[in-house]
PDB file of C-alpha atoms and ligand atoms in Angstrom:
ATOM      1  CA  MET A   1      15.855  11.165  -6.658  1.00  0.00           C
ATOM      2  CA  ALA A   2      14.329   9.157  -3.812  1.00  0.00           C
ATOM      3  CA  ALA A   3      16.422   6.366  -2.273  1.00  0.00           C
ATOM      4  CA  GLU A   4      15.189   2.992  -3.462  1.00  0.00           C
ATOM      5  CA  THR A   5      13.460   0.555  -1.151  1.00  0.00           C
ATOM      6  CA  ILE A   6      12.580  -3.113  -1.524  1.00  0.00           C
ATOM      7  CA  PHE A   7       9.280  -1.982  -3.058  1.00  0.00           C
ATOM      8  CA  SER A   8      11.034  -0.671  -6.197  1.00  0.00           C
ATOM      9  CA  LYS A   9      12.648  -4.083  -6.653  1.00  0.00           C
ATOM     10  CA  ILE A  10       9.248  -5.771  -6.217  1.00  0.00           C
ATOM     11  CA  ILE A  11       7.699  -3.403  -8.793  1.00  0.00           C
ATOM     12  CA  ARG A  12      10.474  -4.274 -11.275  1.00  0.00           C
ATOM     13  CA  ARG A  13      10.035  -7.965 -10.345  1.00  0.00           C
ATOM     14  CA  GLU A  14      13.647  -8.155  -9.198  1.00  0.00           C
ATOM     15  CA  ALA A  15      12.540  -9.241  -5.690  1.00  0.00           C
ATOM     16  CA  PRO A  16       9.896 -11.881  -4.946  1.00  0.00           C
ATOM     17  CA  ALA A  17       6.367 -10.873  -3.966  1.00  0.00           C
ATOM     18  CA  ASP A  18       2.829 -12.098  -4.499  1.00  0.00           C
ATOM     19  CA  ILE A  19       1.783  -9.421  -6.996  1.00  0.00           C
ATOM     20  CA  VAL A  20      -2.002  -9.313  -7.419  1.00  0.00           C
ATOM     21  CA  TYR A  21      -2.236  -6.299  -9.753  1.00  0.00           C
ATOM     22  CA  GLN A  22       0.071  -4.094 -11.811  1.00  0.00           C
ATOM     23  CA  ASP A  23      -0.417  -1.363 -14.386  1.00  0.00           C
ATOM     24  CA  ASP A  24       1.489   1.641 -15.696  1.00  0.00           C
ATOM     25  CA  LEU A  25       1.019   3.643 -12.467  1.00  0.00           C
ATOM     26  CA  VAL A  26       0.656   1.269  -9.512  1.00  0.00           C
ATOM     27  CA  THR A  27       1.515  -2.219  -8.244  1.00  0.00           C
ATOM     28  CA  ALA A  28      -0.350  -4.227  -5.587  1.00  0.00           C
ATOM     29  CA  PHE A  29       1.116  -7.181  -3.687  1.00  0.00           C
ATOM     30  CA  ARG A  30       0.399  -9.135  -0.507  1.00  0.00           C
ATOM     31  CA  ASP A  31       2.035  -7.853   2.672  1.00  0.00           C
ATOM     32  CA  ILE A  32       4.785 -10.192   3.881  1.00  0.00           C
ATOM     33  CA  HIS A  33       3.460  -9.964   7.493  1.00  0.00           C
ATOM     34  CA  PRO A  34      -0.329  -9.838   7.056  1.00  0.00           C
ATOM     35  CA  GLN A  35      -2.293  -8.160   9.868  1.00  0.00           C
ATOM     36  CA  ALA A  36      -5.657  -9.399   8.550  1.00  0.00           C
ATOM     37  CA  PRO A  37      -6.922 -12.174   6.240  1.00  0.00           C
ATOM     38  CA  VAL A  38      -6.606  -9.700   3.373  1.00  0.00           C
ATOM     39  CA  HIS A  39      -3.588  -7.399   3.630  1.00  0.00           C
ATOM     40  CA  ILE A  40      -2.419  -5.934   0.361  1.00  0.00           C
ATOM     41  CA  LEU A  41      -0.030  -3.068  -0.261  1.00  0.00           C
ATOM     42  CA  ILE A  42      -0.869  -0.807  -3.200  1.00  0.00           C
ATOM     43  CA  VAL A  43       2.070   1.359  -4.221  1.00  0.00           C
ATOM     44  CA  PRO A  44       2.776   3.945  -6.910  1.00  0.00           C
ATOM     45  CA  ASN A  45       5.385   2.616  -9.337  1.00  0.00           C
ATOM     46  CA  LYS A  46       7.238   5.903  -8.843  1.00  0.00           C
ATOM     47  CA  ALA A  47       9.239   5.912  -5.601  1.00  0.00           C
ATOM     48  CA  ILE A  48       7.607   8.750  -3.629  1.00  0.00           C
ATOM     49  CA  PRO A  49       9.056   8.450  -0.086  1.00  0.00           C
ATOM     50  CA  THR A  50       6.136   9.828   1.978  1.00  0.00           C
ATOM     51  CA  VAL A  51       2.890  11.767   1.682  1.00  0.00           C
ATOM     52  CA  ASN A  52       4.997  14.860   2.495  1.00  0.00           C
ATOM     53  CA  ASP A  53       6.746  14.432  -0.868  1.00  0.00           C
ATOM     54  CA  VAL A  54       3.615  14.220  -3.034  1.00  0.00           C
ATOM     55  CA  GLN A  55       3.530  16.601  -6.011  1.00  0.00           C
ATOM     56  CA  PRO A  56       0.547  17.592  -8.175  1.00  0.00           C
ATOM     57  CA  ALA A  57       2.021  15.430 -10.958  1.00  0.00           C
ATOM     58  CA  ASP A  58       1.544  12.384  -8.707  1.00  0.00           C
ATOM     59  CA  GLU A  59      -2.227  12.811  -8.453  1.00  0.00           C
ATOM     60  CA  ALA A  60      -3.051  10.329 -11.223  1.00  0.00           C
ATOM     61  CA  ALA A  61      -1.038   7.569  -9.547  1.00  0.00           C
ATOM     62  CA  LEU A  62      -2.435   8.366  -6.094  1.00  0.00           C
ATOM     63  CA  GLY A  63      -5.999   8.407  -7.423  1.00  0.00           C
ATOM     64  CA  ARG A  64      -5.290   5.031  -9.019  1.00  0.00           C
ATOM     65  CA  LEU A  65      -4.435   3.640  -5.545  1.00  0.00           C
ATOM     66  CA  PHE A  66      -8.093   4.134  -4.585  1.00  0.00           C
ATOM     67  CA  SER A  67      -9.628   2.720  -7.755  1.00  0.00           C
ATOM     68  CA  VAL A  68      -7.378  -0.353  -7.522  1.00  0.00           C
ATOM     69  CA  ALA A  69      -8.205  -0.719  -3.798  1.00  0.00           C
ATOM     70  CA  GLY A  70     -11.915  -0.838  -4.616  1.00  0.00           C
ATOM     71  CA  LYS A  71     -11.391  -3.267  -7.485  1.00  0.00           C
ATOM     72  CA  LEU A  72      -9.263  -5.609  -5.340  1.00  0.00           C
ATOM     73  CA  ALA A  73     -11.725  -5.385  -2.440  1.00  0.00           C
ATOM     74  CA  HIS A  74     -14.453  -6.631  -4.786  1.00  0.00           C
ATOM     75  CA  GLU A  75     -12.205  -9.382  -6.159  1.00  0.00           C
ATOM     76  CA  MET A  76     -11.193 -10.524  -2.655  1.00  0.00           C
ATOM     77  CA  GLY A  77     -14.820 -10.614  -1.494  1.00  0.00           C
ATOM     78  CA  ILE A  78     -14.462  -7.990   1.245  1.00  0.00           C
ATOM     79  CA  ALA A  79     -16.187  -5.029  -0.391  1.00  0.00           C
ATOM     80  CA  GLU A  80     -19.599  -5.559   1.151  1.00  0.00           C
ATOM     81  CA  ASP A  81     -18.464  -6.248   4.737  1.00  0.00           C
ATOM     82  CA  GLY A  82     -15.925  -3.458   4.485  1.00  0.00           C
ATOM     83  CA  TYR A  83     -12.246  -2.851   4.922  1.00  0.00           C
ATOM     84  CA  ARG A  84      -9.690  -0.239   5.921  1.00  0.00           C
ATOM     85  CA  LEU A  85      -7.292   1.783   3.768  1.00  0.00           C
ATOM     86  CA  LEU A  86      -4.275   3.090   5.630  1.00  0.00           C
ATOM     87  CA  VAL A  87      -1.304   5.287   4.711  1.00  0.00           C
ATOM     88  CA  ASN A  88       1.396   5.819   7.329  1.00  0.00           C
ATOM     89  CA  CYS A  89       3.711   8.834   7.244  1.00  0.00           C
ATOM     90  CA  ASN A  90       7.055   9.129   9.021  1.00  0.00           C
ATOM     91  CA  ARG A  91       7.873   8.138  12.590  1.00  0.00           C
ATOM     92  CA  HIS A  92       4.700   9.073  14.433  1.00  0.00           C
ATOM     93  CA  GLY A  93       2.622   7.488  11.681  1.00  0.00           C
ATOM     94  CA  GLY A  94       4.563   4.244  12.024  1.00  0.00           C
ATOM     95  CA  GLN A  95       5.989   4.259   8.495  1.00  0.00           C
ATOM     96  CA  VAL A  96       8.671   1.602   8.051  1.00  0.00           C
ATOM     97  CA  VAL A  97       9.166   1.464   4.280  1.00  0.00           C
ATOM     98  CA  TYR A  98       9.876   4.877   2.732  1.00  0.00           C
ATOM     99  CA  HIS A  99       8.052   4.266  -0.540  1.00  0.00           C
ATOM    100  CA  LEU A 100       4.531   5.652  -0.172  1.00  0.00           C
ATOM    101  CA  HIS A 101       1.990   2.832  -0.009  1.00  0.00           C
ATOM    102  CA  MET A 102      -1.636   2.189   0.845  1.00  0.00           C
ATOM    103  CA  HIS A 103      -2.558  -0.793   3.040  1.00  0.00           C
ATOM    104  CA  LEU A 104      -5.789  -2.586   2.096  1.00  0.00           C
ATOM    105  CA  LEU A 105      -6.896  -4.527   5.185  1.00  0.00           C
ATOM    106  CA  GLY A 106     -10.008  -6.651   5.570  1.00  0.00           C
ATOM    107  CA  GLY A 107     -11.555 -10.059   6.000  1.00  0.00           C
ATOM    108  CA  ARG A 108     -12.390  -9.602   9.705  1.00  0.00           C
ATOM    109  CA  PRO A 109     -13.731  -6.818  11.939  1.00  0.00           C
ATOM    110  CA  LEU A 110     -10.752  -4.493  12.329  1.00  0.00           C
ATOM    111  CA  GLY A 111     -11.677  -2.877  15.636  1.00  0.00           C
ATOM    112  CA  PRO A 112     -11.082   0.746  16.597  1.00  0.00           C
ATOM    113  CA  MET A 113      -9.092   2.868  14.194  1.00  0.00           C
ATOM    114  CA  LEU A 114      -6.309   3.667  16.678  1.00  0.00           C
ATOM    115  CA  LEU A 115      -4.734   1.855  19.617  1.00  0.00           C
ATOM    116  CA  ARG A 116      -5.695   3.520  22.877  1.00  0.00           C
ATOM    117  CA  PRO A 117      -2.652   5.061  24.604  1.00  0.00           C
TER     118      PRO A 117
HETATM  119  P1  5GP B 201       4.494   0.783   6.855  1.00  0.00           P
HETATM  120  O1  5GP B 201       4.613   0.600   8.349  1.00  0.00           O
HETATM  121  O2  5GP B 201       5.724   1.391   6.244  1.00  0.00           O
HETATM  122  O3  5GP B 201       3.224   1.520   6.485  1.00  0.00           O
HETATM  123  O4  5GP B 201       4.284  -0.672   6.285  1.00  0.00           O
HETATM  124  C1  5GP B 201       5.259  -1.378   5.591  1.00  0.00           C
HETATM  125  C2  5GP B 201       4.683  -2.753   5.304  1.00  0.00           C
HETATM  126  O5  5GP B 201       5.500  -3.376   4.346  1.00  0.00           O
HETATM  127  C3  5GP B 201       4.602  -3.671   6.519  1.00  0.00           C
HETATM  128  O6  5GP B 201       3.265  -4.091   6.734  1.00  0.00           O
HETATM  129  C4  5GP B 201       5.532  -4.823   6.158  1.00  0.00           C
HETATM  130  O7  5GP B 201       5.071  -6.075   6.620  1.00  0.00           O
HETATM  131  C5  5GP B 201       5.576  -4.741   4.640  1.00  0.00           C
HETATM  132  N1  5GP B 201       6.811  -5.213   4.027  1.00  0.00           N
HETATM  133  C6  5GP B 201       8.071  -4.845   4.383  1.00  0.00           C
HETATM  134  N2  5GP B 201       8.980  -5.442   3.604  1.00  0.00           N
HETATM  135  C7  5GP B 201       8.266  -6.208   2.722  1.00  0.00           C
HETATM  136  C8  5GP B 201       8.665  -7.067   1.647  1.00  0.00           C
HETATM  137  O8  5GP B 201       9.836  -7.244   1.344  1.00  0.00           O
HETATM  138  N3  5GP B 201       7.671  -7.678   0.969  1.00  0.00           N
HETATM  139  C9  5GP B 201       6.341  -7.493   1.279  1.00  0.00           C
HETATM  140  N4  5GP B 201       5.448  -8.157   0.523  1.00  0.00           N
HETATM  141  N5  5GP B 201       5.945  -6.690   2.274  1.00  0.00           N
HETATM  142  C10 5GP B 201       6.898  -6.051   2.998  1.00  0.00           C
END
């Protein structure tokens, strides 16, 4: 079984977070250090550490990340202007919390996709 992170505690509501959506497969909550006016983390309720650990059985939950991202983007008023969905994996990807999650970022122009070296 995957080692637990703070995200599992947030999903079980044992740790504080501003949860904006939750269902049987995913939970969405505001990032504690927002990088944009809208910065929400959408996470599978199951603790999958990284994209490298995804199994076919996880496809329903991972598909739900996208449908919830679109729904929240509409609710937050950023759908028309646009936004960015981001999933980091391991060290080179800049992953810090080892519970797979999608960042929903928007509310301002986000600039180029990657920092120039
Ligand atoms: P990563 O770099 O792993 O893709 O992103 C992890 C994100 O989780 C970061 O943007 C960080 O600010 C956020 N984060 C880390 N710990 C917490 C927490 O306890 N609560 C919330 N709401 N966000 C967190």
